[in-house]
Amino acid sequence: MRMSLFNIDRTPAVTATLCLVATCLSGCASKNPLIDEPASPAPVATGVTSTGPTGVQRFLGFLRPYRIDIQQGNFVSREMVAQLTEGMQRPEGVTPEQVRFVLGTPLLTDVFHANRWDYVFRLKKSTGEVISSRVSVFFKDNRLVNIDGGALPTEQEYLAFIAGTGK
């Protein structure tokens, strides 16, 4: 019997070729922040930056991998800070336990500065938009004496940002 070149099963070769082409077109699923994002100092106050796809990215946008929203830290709103500021006006003041109840467990505590708690928050949406904030609370004699946080968003602004209906 004679074997012909036309009788060879080419399915594995075709499958491998299609996989190679799909891999080359889709790119890597991970993102290198040192290359893909502009270098900037760590945000101190709340800022919302928006970067959208342009040009070829918009045209070939369907080839990008799915990205999830990444939230890190404790969200602190203007209403929360106002509640603590109001409590500081009372004669008994605000204890660290009450601060922990309102703001949550601090993300950063320092052994050398036990009277300072830092609440850092960052939300990066899958679209590339970022909202970040940093709030520091200071204690003296086991009572809250100062809150440093800059311009914080309200809870309504934050919910609108998550839903995609806000700025």
mmCIF file of C-alpha atoms in Angstrom:
data_model
loop_
_atom_site.group_PDB
_atom_site.id
_atom_site.type_symbol
_atom_site.label_atom_id
_atom_site.label_comp_id
_atom_site.label_asym_id
_atom_site.label_seq_id
_atom_site.Cartn_x
_atom_site.Cartn_y
_atom_site.Cartn_z
ATOM 1 C CA MET A 1 0.000 0.000 0.000
ATOM 2 C CA ARG A 2 1.113 3.386 -0.869
ATOM 3 C CA MET A 3 0.745 6.341 1.537
ATOM 4 C CA SER A 4 -0.300 9.638 0.070
ATOM 5 C CA LEU A 5 0.381 13.092 1.437
ATOM 6 C CA PHE A 6 -3.285 13.905 1.016
ATOM 7 C CA ASN A 7 -4.416 11.286 3.557
ATOM 8 C CA ILE A 8 -2.484 12.773 6.530
ATOM 9 C CA ASP A 9 -4.663 14.235 9.324
ATOM 10 C CA ARG A 10 -3.776 17.926 9.609
ATOM 11 C CA THR A 11 -6.084 18.772 12.548
ATOM 12 C CA PRO A 12 -3.305 19.042 15.207
ATOM 13 C CA ALA A 13 -1.221 21.314 12.971
ATOM 14 C CA VAL A 14 -4.175 23.586 12.203
ATOM 15 C CA THR A 15 -5.146 23.750 15.883
ATOM 16 C CA ALA A 16 -1.597 24.626 16.933
ATOM 17 C CA THR A 17 -1.397 27.345 14.280
ATOM 18 C CA LEU A 18 -4.700 28.900 15.394
ATOM 19 C CA CYS A 19 -3.583 28.867 19.038
ATOM 20 C CA LEU A 20 -0.312 30.570 18.118
ATOM 21 C CA VAL A 21 -2.108 33.262 16.109
ATOM 22 C CA ALA A 22 -4.625 33.883 18.925
ATOM 23 C CA THR A 23 -1.811 34.179 21.479
ATOM 24 C CA CYS A 24 0.095 36.662 19.337
ATOM 25 C CA LEU A 25 -2.979 38.840 18.742
ATOM 26 C CA SER A 26 -4.315 38.863 22.288
ATOM 27 C CA GLY A 27 -1.051 39.733 24.050
ATOM 28 C CA CYS A 28 -0.133 39.009 27.612
ATOM 29 C CA ALA A 29 -2.875 38.988 30.241
ATOM 30 C CA SER A 30 -0.696 40.712 32.822
ATOM 31 C CA LYS A 31 0.167 44.370 32.854
ATOM 32 C CA ASN A 32 3.487 45.914 33.749
ATOM 33 C CA PRO A 33 2.803 49.132 35.704
ATOM 34 C CA LEU A 34 6.339 50.378 35.093
ATOM 35 C CA ILE A 35 5.755 50.363 31.335
ATOM 36 C CA ASP A 36 2.003 50.821 30.898
ATOM 37 C CA GLU A 37 1.288 53.593 33.401
ATOM 38 C CA PRO A 38 3.051 56.934 33.674
ATOM 39 C CA ALA A 39 5.291 57.308 36.701
ATOM 40 C CA SER A 40 3.813 59.608 39.317
ATOM 41 C CA PRO A 41 4.347 60.168 43.021
ATOM 42 C CA ALA A 42 2.042 58.453 45.484
ATOM 43 C CA PRO A 43 -1.278 60.323 45.757
ATOM 44 C CA VAL A 44 -1.758 62.202 48.999
ATOM 45 C CA ALA A 45 -5.191 63.695 48.475
ATOM 46 C CA THR A 46 -8.170 62.293 46.659
ATOM 47 C CA GLY A 47 -7.908 62.524 42.922
ATOM 48 C CA VAL A 48 -9.827 60.941 40.112
ATOM 49 C CA THR A 49 -7.929 60.441 36.922
ATOM 50 C CA SER A 50 -9.457 59.107 33.776
ATOM 51 C CA THR A 51 -7.676 57.480 30.898
ATOM 52 C CA GLY A 52 -9.656 55.958 28.086
ATOM 53 C CA PRO A 53 -8.662 53.831 25.125
ATOM 54 C CA THR A 54 -7.594 55.652 21.984
ATOM 55 C CA GLY A 55 -6.757 54.771 18.394
ATOM 56 C CA VAL A 56 -5.671 51.174 17.881
ATOM 57 C CA GLN A 57 -6.596 50.265 21.461
ATOM 58 C CA ARG A 58 -10.198 51.264 20.792
ATOM 59 C CA PHE A 59 -10.255 49.395 17.470
ATOM 60 C CA LEU A 60 -8.738 46.192 18.884
ATOM 61 C CA GLY A 61 -10.359 46.565 22.314
ATOM 62 C CA PHE A 62 -12.163 43.252 22.042
ATOM 63 C CA LEU A 63 -8.786 41.450 22.119
ATOM 64 C CA ARG A 64 -7.878 42.724 25.587
ATOM 65 C CA PRO A 65 -8.211 40.378 28.558
ATOM 66 C CA TYR A 66 -10.980 40.948 31.087
ATOM 67 C CA ARG A 67 -9.917 43.156 33.995
ATOM 68 C CA ILE A 68 -11.673 43.420 37.333
ATOM 69 C CA ASP A 69 -12.062 46.417 39.623
ATOM 70 C CA ILE A 70 -9.388 46.363 42.332
ATOM 71 C CA GLN A 71 -10.185 47.973 45.679
ATOM 72 C CA GLN A 72 -7.553 48.253 48.376
ATOM 73 C CA GLY A 73 -7.852 49.776 51.837
ATOM 74 C CA ASN A 74 -10.701 51.455 53.680
ATOM 75 C CA PHE A 75 -12.988 53.929 51.943
ATOM 76 C CA VAL A 76 -13.362 57.043 54.092
ATOM 77 C CA SER A 77 -16.048 59.543 53.109
ATOM 78 C CA ARG A 78 -16.716 63.159 54.045
ATOM 79 C CA GLU A 79 -19.642 62.006 56.156
ATOM 80 C CA MET A 80 -17.418 59.723 58.242
ATOM 81 C CA VAL A 81 -14.907 62.495 58.888
ATOM 82 C CA ALA A 82 -17.745 64.912 59.760
ATOM 83 C CA GLN A 83 -19.083 62.375 62.285
ATOM 84 C CA LEU A 84 -15.673 62.176 63.990
ATOM 85 C CA THR A 85 -15.189 65.950 63.868
ATOM 86 C CA GLU A 86 -18.570 66.391 65.539
ATOM 87 C CA GLY A 87 -17.545 63.896 68.232
ATOM 88 C CA MET A 88 -14.313 65.804 68.856
ATOM 89 C CA GLN A 89 -16.417 68.864 69.852
ATOM 90 C CA ARG A 90 -18.013 66.975 72.764
ATOM 91 C CA PRO A 91 -16.298 67.239 76.171
ATOM 92 C CA GLU A 92 -15.582 63.482 76.396
ATOM 93 C CA GLY A 93 -13.970 63.432 72.926
ATOM 94 C CA VAL A 94 -13.538 60.384 70.677
ATOM 95 C CA THR A 95 -11.660 57.263 71.743
ATOM 96 C CA PRO A 96 -9.569 55.058 69.433
ATOM 97 C CA GLU A 97 -12.254 52.361 69.691
ATOM 98 C CA GLN A 98 -14.872 54.796 68.410
ATOM 99 C CA VAL A 99 -12.583 55.810 65.534
ATOM 100 C CA ARG A 100 -12.084 52.136 64.674
ATOM 101 C CA PHE A 101 -15.879 51.665 64.724
ATOM 102 C CA VAL A 102 -16.480 54.572 62.313
ATOM 103 C CA LEU A 103 -13.498 54.225 59.953
ATOM 104 C CA GLY A 104 -12.571 50.578 60.376
ATOM 105 C CA THR A 105 -9.201 49.062 61.199
ATOM 106 C CA PRO A 106 -6.378 51.319 60.000
ATOM 107 C CA LEU A 107 -4.371 50.059 57.057
ATOM 108 C CA LEU A 108 -1.116 51.461 58.426
ATOM 109 C CA THR A 109 -0.004 51.675 62.026
ATOM 110 C CA ASP A 110 3.533 52.551 62.999
ATOM 111 C CA VAL A 111 5.329 51.193 66.046
ATOM 112 C CA PHE A 112 7.274 54.440 66.386
ATOM 113 C CA HIS A 113 4.169 56.640 66.027
ATOM 114 C CA ALA A 114 1.481 54.777 67.947
ATOM 115 C CA ASN A 115 -0.657 57.928 68.131
ATOM 116 C CA ARG A 116 -1.103 58.081 64.349
ATOM 117 C CA TRP A 117 -3.307 55.861 62.191
ATOM 118 C CA ASP A 118 -3.318 56.031 58.395
ATOM 119 C CA TYR A 119 -6.270 55.004 56.230
ATOM 120 C CA VAL A 120 -5.196 54.562 52.621
ATOM 121 C CA PHE A 121 -7.718 53.766 49.895
ATOM 122 C CA ARG A 122 -7.334 53.031 46.192
ATOM 123 C CA LEU A 123 -9.895 51.822 43.659
ATOM 124 C CA LYS A 124 -8.775 51.032 40.135
ATOM 125 C CA LYS A 125 -11.607 50.303 37.760
ATOM 126 C CA SER A 126 -11.217 47.976 34.816
ATOM 127 C CA THR A 127 -11.430 51.005 32.524
ATOM 128 C CA GLY A 128 -8.264 52.477 34.039
ATOM 129 C CA GLU A 129 -9.951 55.141 36.150
ATOM 130 C CA VAL A 130 -8.459 55.524 39.618
ATOM 131 C CA ILE A 131 -9.774 57.056 42.821
ATOM 132 C CA SER A 132 -7.496 57.245 45.819
ATOM 133 C CA SER A 133 -7.427 58.901 49.213
ATOM 134 C CA ARG A 134 -5.355 59.033 52.355
ATOM 135 C CA VAL A 135 -6.633 60.003 55.788
ATOM 136 C CA SER A 136 -4.492 60.271 58.926
ATOM 137 C CA VAL A 137 -5.932 60.485 62.430
ATOM 138 C CA PHE A 138 -3.900 61.605 65.433
ATOM 139 C CA PHE A 139 -4.449 60.824 69.111
ATOM 140 C CA LYS A 140 -3.238 62.455 72.319
ATOM 141 C CA ASP A 141 -3.935 60.987 75.750
ATOM 142 C CA ASN A 142 -6.113 58.297 74.145
ATOM 143 C CA ARG A 143 -8.425 60.905 72.514
ATOM 144 C CA LEU A 144 -8.742 61.974 68.874
ATOM 145 C CA VAL A 145 -7.176 65.420 68.363
ATOM 146 C CA ASN A 146 -6.699 65.842 64.592
ATOM 147 C CA ILE A 147 -7.895 64.433 61.260
ATOM 148 C CA ASP A 148 -5.860 65.116 58.125
ATOM 149 C CA GLY A 149 -7.392 64.010 54.861
ATOM 150 C CA GLY A 150 -7.760 66.614 52.161
ATOM 151 C CA ALA A 151 -10.781 66.712 49.856
ATOM 152 C CA LEU A 152 -12.661 63.440 50.279
ATOM 153 C CA PRO A 153 -15.585 62.270 48.128
ATOM 154 C CA THR A 154 -19.036 61.840 49.588
ATOM 155 C CA GLU A 155 -20.634 58.409 49.747
ATOM 156 C CA GLN A 156 -22.979 59.363 46.872
ATOM 157 C CA GLU A 157 -20.040 60.408 44.670
ATOM 158 C CA TYR A 158 -18.263 57.142 45.436
ATOM 159 C CA LEU A 159 -21.327 55.045 44.584
ATOM 160 C CA ALA A 160 -21.808 57.002 41.347
ATOM 161 C CA PHE A 161 -18.135 56.365 40.464
ATOM 162 C CA ILE A 162 -18.517 52.629 41.070
ATOM 163 C CA ALA A 163 -21.704 52.508 38.992
ATOM 164 C CA GLY A 164 -20.049 54.478 36.195
ATOM 165 C CA THR A 165 -22.574 57.313 36.303
ATOM 166 C CA GLY A 166 -20.325 59.847 38.055
ATOM 167 C CA LYS A 167 -17.349 61.841 36.877
#
